[in-house]
Amino acid sequence: MQNAILKVDHVKTYFPVSTSIFAKKQYLKAVNDVSFEVGEHETFGLVGESGCGKSTLGRTIVRIYDPTEGKVFYKGQDIGRLKGDELKKFRKEVQMIFQDPYASLNARMTVGEIIREPMDIHHLYGSKQEREERVSQLLETVGLKPDHIRRYPHEFSGGQRQRISIARTLALDPKFIVCDEPISALDVSIQAQIINLLEKIQDEMNISYLFIAHDLGAVKHISQRIGAMYLGSLVEIGESEELYRNPLHPYTKALLSAIPIPDPQVMRKRAALDLDGEIPSPLNVPTGCAFRTRCPKAMPVCAEVKPELQTVGTSQVACHLYAK
Ligand code: SF4
């Protein structure tokens, strides 16, 4: 990709786990060799069940966690090597929106203080008055009223709190935002409003998103490309429309078959496929294909050889069914 703002290159994020002092140290493989790129002004959707490593990957990208192996490049720079002013610039330009807007907002601060705080920390704008003017602009941008500035988070609904959280994120004029399930905790009626707001902001401020969700309908609406993640690895990457019309990997098919679609032709093509059983523990990832313990198409080779992502049509898929 020529205009990639973010490149994730064979990233592994493991966490050591000790069951007892005599036991051999085990590793929880939350992210297990993931590579993809995100273009400027692009939204890359990341979907998968809870516990598949999506959020850990998001946190590795914003440098909350360091990768165990592999690298993350932002604007061509290895983020693991950033120091001083370069690291400060990265912290300003790469932001994260969290799932629970209430937990991520300081209940003792007013909305104005919450939104102004990142600008104070980064010494943005010349004076406090200029920063307060910027707070008023941001409130307007996210659809809140000027008099909300003196209120506290508990006085707002879930959707309004997510708007406050977005305004705080925008205070630093970011270029890349990891949206970690930003609509999962909201009512369905509010979810569309937040998605529309994120799209509007993307156009106005030329931002790229990594949009993490288990709600595939929402991901499709906002993303140009989508990656399906299972047990720490990407099993399919495709253009949003293509992945919906013609999913290749049995896991992606199962995820998509659960969504009702108002198109009988697509629904007929997409036979219902239930995901049986629980996702295995990332402490004991199955050999070969990690999905084989739940896959209705599993073959003997699936237990022995880990399938790599390969290009099939316009998508990439990791599955022996498409071996060439
Ligand atoms: Fe199923 Fe085998 Fe493909 Fe894995 S590699 S998804 S087990 S068919």
mmCIF file with all atom_site columns, N, CA, C and O and ligand atoms in Angstrom, residues 249-250 289 291-292 295 297-298 302 307 319-321, ligand 1:
data_model
loop_
_atom_site.group_PDB
_atom_site.id
_atom_site.type_symbol
_atom_site.label_atom_id
_atom_site.label_alt_id
_atom_site.label_comp_id
_atom_site.label_asym_id
_atom_site.label_entity_id
_atom_site.label_seq_id
_atom_site.pdbx_PDB_ins_code
_atom_site.Cartn_x
_atom_site.Cartn_y
_atom_site.Cartn_z
_atom_site.occupancy
_atom_site.B_iso_or_equiv
_atom_site.pdbx_formal_charge
_atom_site.auth_seq_id
_atom_site.auth_comp_id
_atom_site.auth_asym_id
_atom_site.auth_atom_id
_atom_site.pdbx_PDB_model_num
ATOM   1  N  N   . HIS A 1 249 ? -13.404 -17.576 4.492  1.00 0.00 ? 249 HIS A N   1
ATOM   2  C  CA  . HIS A 1 249 ? -13.002 -18.415 5.627  1.00 0.00 ? 249 HIS A CA  1
ATOM   3  C  C   . HIS A 1 249 ? -14.245 -18.923 6.379  1.00 0.00 ? 249 HIS A C   1
ATOM   4  O  O   . HIS A 1 249 ? -15.196 -18.157 6.596  1.00 0.00 ? 249 HIS A O   1
ATOM   5  N  N   . PRO A 1 250 ? -14.244 -20.207 6.798  1.00 0.00 ? 250 PRO A N   1
ATOM   6  C  CA  . PRO A 1 250 ? -15.412 -20.728 7.533  1.00 0.00 ? 250 PRO A CA  1
ATOM   7  C  C   . PRO A 1 250 ? -15.766 -19.887 8.770  1.00 0.00 ? 250 PRO A C   1
ATOM   8  O  O   . PRO A 1 250 ? -16.950 -19.766 9.119  1.00 0.00 ? 250 PRO A O   1
ATOM   9  N  N   . CYS A 1 289 ? -4.336  -25.252 12.198 1.00 0.00 ? 289 CYS A N   1
ATOM   10 C  CA  . CYS A 1 289 ? -5.297  -24.149 12.139 1.00 0.00 ? 289 CYS A CA  1
ATOM   11 C  C   . CYS A 1 289 ? -5.981  -24.004 13.493 1.00 0.00 ? 289 CYS A C   1
ATOM   12 O  O   . CYS A 1 289 ? -6.586  -24.957 13.999 1.00 0.00 ? 289 CYS A O   1
ATOM   13 N  N   . PHE A 1 291 ? -8.617  -22.664 14.256 1.00 0.00 ? 291 PHE A N   1
ATOM   14 C  CA  . PHE A 1 291 ? -10.088 -22.753 14.187 1.00 0.00 ? 291 PHE A CA  1
ATOM   15 C  C   . PHE A 1 291 ? -10.576 -24.193 14.022 1.00 0.00 ? 291 PHE A C   1
ATOM   16 O  O   . PHE A 1 291 ? -11.760 -24.463 14.029 1.00 0.00 ? 291 PHE A O   1
ATOM   17 N  N   . ARG A 1 292 ? -9.639  -25.153 13.901 1.00 0.00 ? 292 ARG A N   1
ATOM   18 C  CA  . ARG A 1 292 ? -10.033 -26.511 13.498 1.00 0.00 ? 292 ARG A CA  1
ATOM   19 C  C   . ARG A 1 292 ? -10.971 -27.187 14.512 1.00 0.00 ? 292 ARG A C   1
ATOM   20 O  O   . ARG A 1 292 ? -11.771 -28.030 14.142 1.00 0.00 ? 292 ARG A O   1
ATOM   21 N  N   . CYS A 1 295 ? -14.374 -25.981 13.367 1.00 0.00 ? 295 CYS A N   1
ATOM   22 C  CA  . CYS A 1 295 ? -14.636 -25.806 11.933 1.00 0.00 ? 295 CYS A CA  1
ATOM   23 C  C   . CYS A 1 295 ? -15.392 -26.995 11.340 1.00 0.00 ? 295 CYS A C   1
ATOM   24 O  O   . CYS A 1 295 ? -14.933 -28.136 11.459 1.00 0.00 ? 295 CYS A O   1
ATOM   25 N  N   . LYS A 1 297 ? -15.531 -27.803 8.356  1.00 0.00 ? 297 LYS A N   1
ATOM   26 C  CA  . LYS A 1 297 ? -14.845 -28.289 7.139  1.00 0.00 ? 297 LYS A CA  1
ATOM   27 C  C   . LYS A 1 297 ? -13.458 -28.828 7.452  1.00 0.00 ? 297 LYS A C   1
ATOM   28 O  O   . LYS A 1 297 ? -12.660 -29.040 6.530  1.00 0.00 ? 297 LYS A O   1
ATOM   29 N  N   . ALA A 1 298 ? -13.129 -29.035 8.723  1.00 0.00 ? 298 ALA A N   1
ATOM   30 C  CA  . ALA A 1 298 ? -11.760 -29.430 9.095  1.00 0.00 ? 298 ALA A CA  1
ATOM   31 C  C   . ALA A 1 298 ? -11.341 -30.741 8.423  1.00 0.00 ? 298 ALA A C   1
ATOM   32 O  O   . ALA A 1 298 ? -12.140 -31.668 8.280  1.00 0.00 ? 298 ALA A O   1
ATOM   33 N  N   . CYS A 1 302 ? -5.418  -29.909 8.566  1.00 0.00 ? 302 CYS A N   1
ATOM   34 C  CA  . CYS A 1 302 ? -5.693  -28.716 9.395  1.00 0.00 ? 302 CYS A CA  1
ATOM   35 C  C   . CYS A 1 302 ? -5.082  -28.841 10.794 1.00 0.00 ? 302 CYS A C   1
ATOM   36 O  O   . CYS A 1 302 ? -4.805  -27.839 11.447 1.00 0.00 ? 302 CYS A O   1
ATOM   37 N  N   . PRO A 1 307 ? -2.301  -22.711 8.386  1.00 0.00 ? 307 PRO A N   1
ATOM   38 C  CA  . PRO A 1 307 ? -2.466  -22.052 7.076  1.00 0.00 ? 307 PRO A CA  1
ATOM   39 C  C   . PRO A 1 307 ? -2.035  -20.587 7.144  1.00 0.00 ? 307 PRO A C   1
ATOM   40 O  O   . PRO A 1 307 ? -2.315  -19.899 8.127  1.00 0.00 ? 307 PRO A O   1
ATOM   41 N  N   . CYS A 1 319 ? -6.641  -20.489 5.050  1.00 0.00 ? 319 CYS A N   1
ATOM   42 C  CA  . CYS A 1 319 ? -7.451  -21.701 5.162  1.00 0.00 ? 319 CYS A CA  1
ATOM   43 C  C   . CYS A 1 319 ? -6.987  -22.701 4.104  1.00 0.00 ? 319 CYS A C   1
ATOM   44 O  O   . CYS A 1 319 ? -6.805  -22.330 2.944  1.00 0.00 ? 319 CYS A O   1
ATOM   45 N  N   . HIS A 1 320 ? -6.844  -23.981 4.502  1.00 0.00 ? 320 HIS A N   1
ATOM   46 C  CA  . HIS A 1 320 ? -6.386  -25.012 3.558  1.00 0.00 ? 320 HIS A CA  1
ATOM   47 C  C   . HIS A 1 320 ? -7.395  -25.304 2.451  1.00 0.00 ? 320 HIS A C   1
ATOM   48 O  O   . HIS A 1 320 ? -7.034  -25.932 1.466  1.00 0.00 ? 320 HIS A O   1
ATOM   49 N  N   . LEU A 1 321 ? -8.624  -24.879 2.623  1.00 0.00 ? 321 LEU A N   1
ATOM   50 C  CA  . LEU A 1 321 ? -9.621  -25.102 1.563  1.00 0.00 ? 321 LEU A CA  1
ATOM   51 C  C   . LEU A 1 321 ? -9.227  -24.375 0.286  1.00 0.00 ? 321 LEU A C   1
ATOM   52 O  O   . LEU A 1 321 ? -9.679  -24.717 -0.796 1.00 0.00 ? 321 LEU A O   1
HETATM 53 FE FE1 . SF4 B 2 .   ? -11.355 -25.170 8.662  1.00 0.00 ? 1   SF4 B FE1 1
HETATM 54 FE FE2 . SF4 B 2 .   ? -9.100  -26.355 7.925  1.00 0.00 ? 1   SF4 B FE2 1
HETATM 55 FE FE3 . SF4 B 2 .   ? -9.777  -24.028 6.844  1.00 0.00 ? 1   SF4 B FE3 1
HETATM 56 FE FE4 . SF4 B 2 .   ? -9.001  -24.174 9.379  1.00 0.00 ? 1   SF4 B FE4 1
HETATM 57 S  S1  . SF4 B 2 .   ? -7.766  -24.616 7.596  1.00 0.00 ? 1   SF4 B S1  1
HETATM 58 S  S2  . SF4 B 2 .   ? -10.712 -23.025 8.605  1.00 0.00 ? 1   SF4 B S2  1
HETATM 59 S  S3  . SF4 B 2 .   ? -9.877  -26.109 10.010 1.00 0.00 ? 1   SF4 B S3  1
HETATM 60 S  S4  . SF4 B 2 .   ? -10.860 -25.980 6.657  1.00 0.00 ? 1   SF4 B S4  1
#
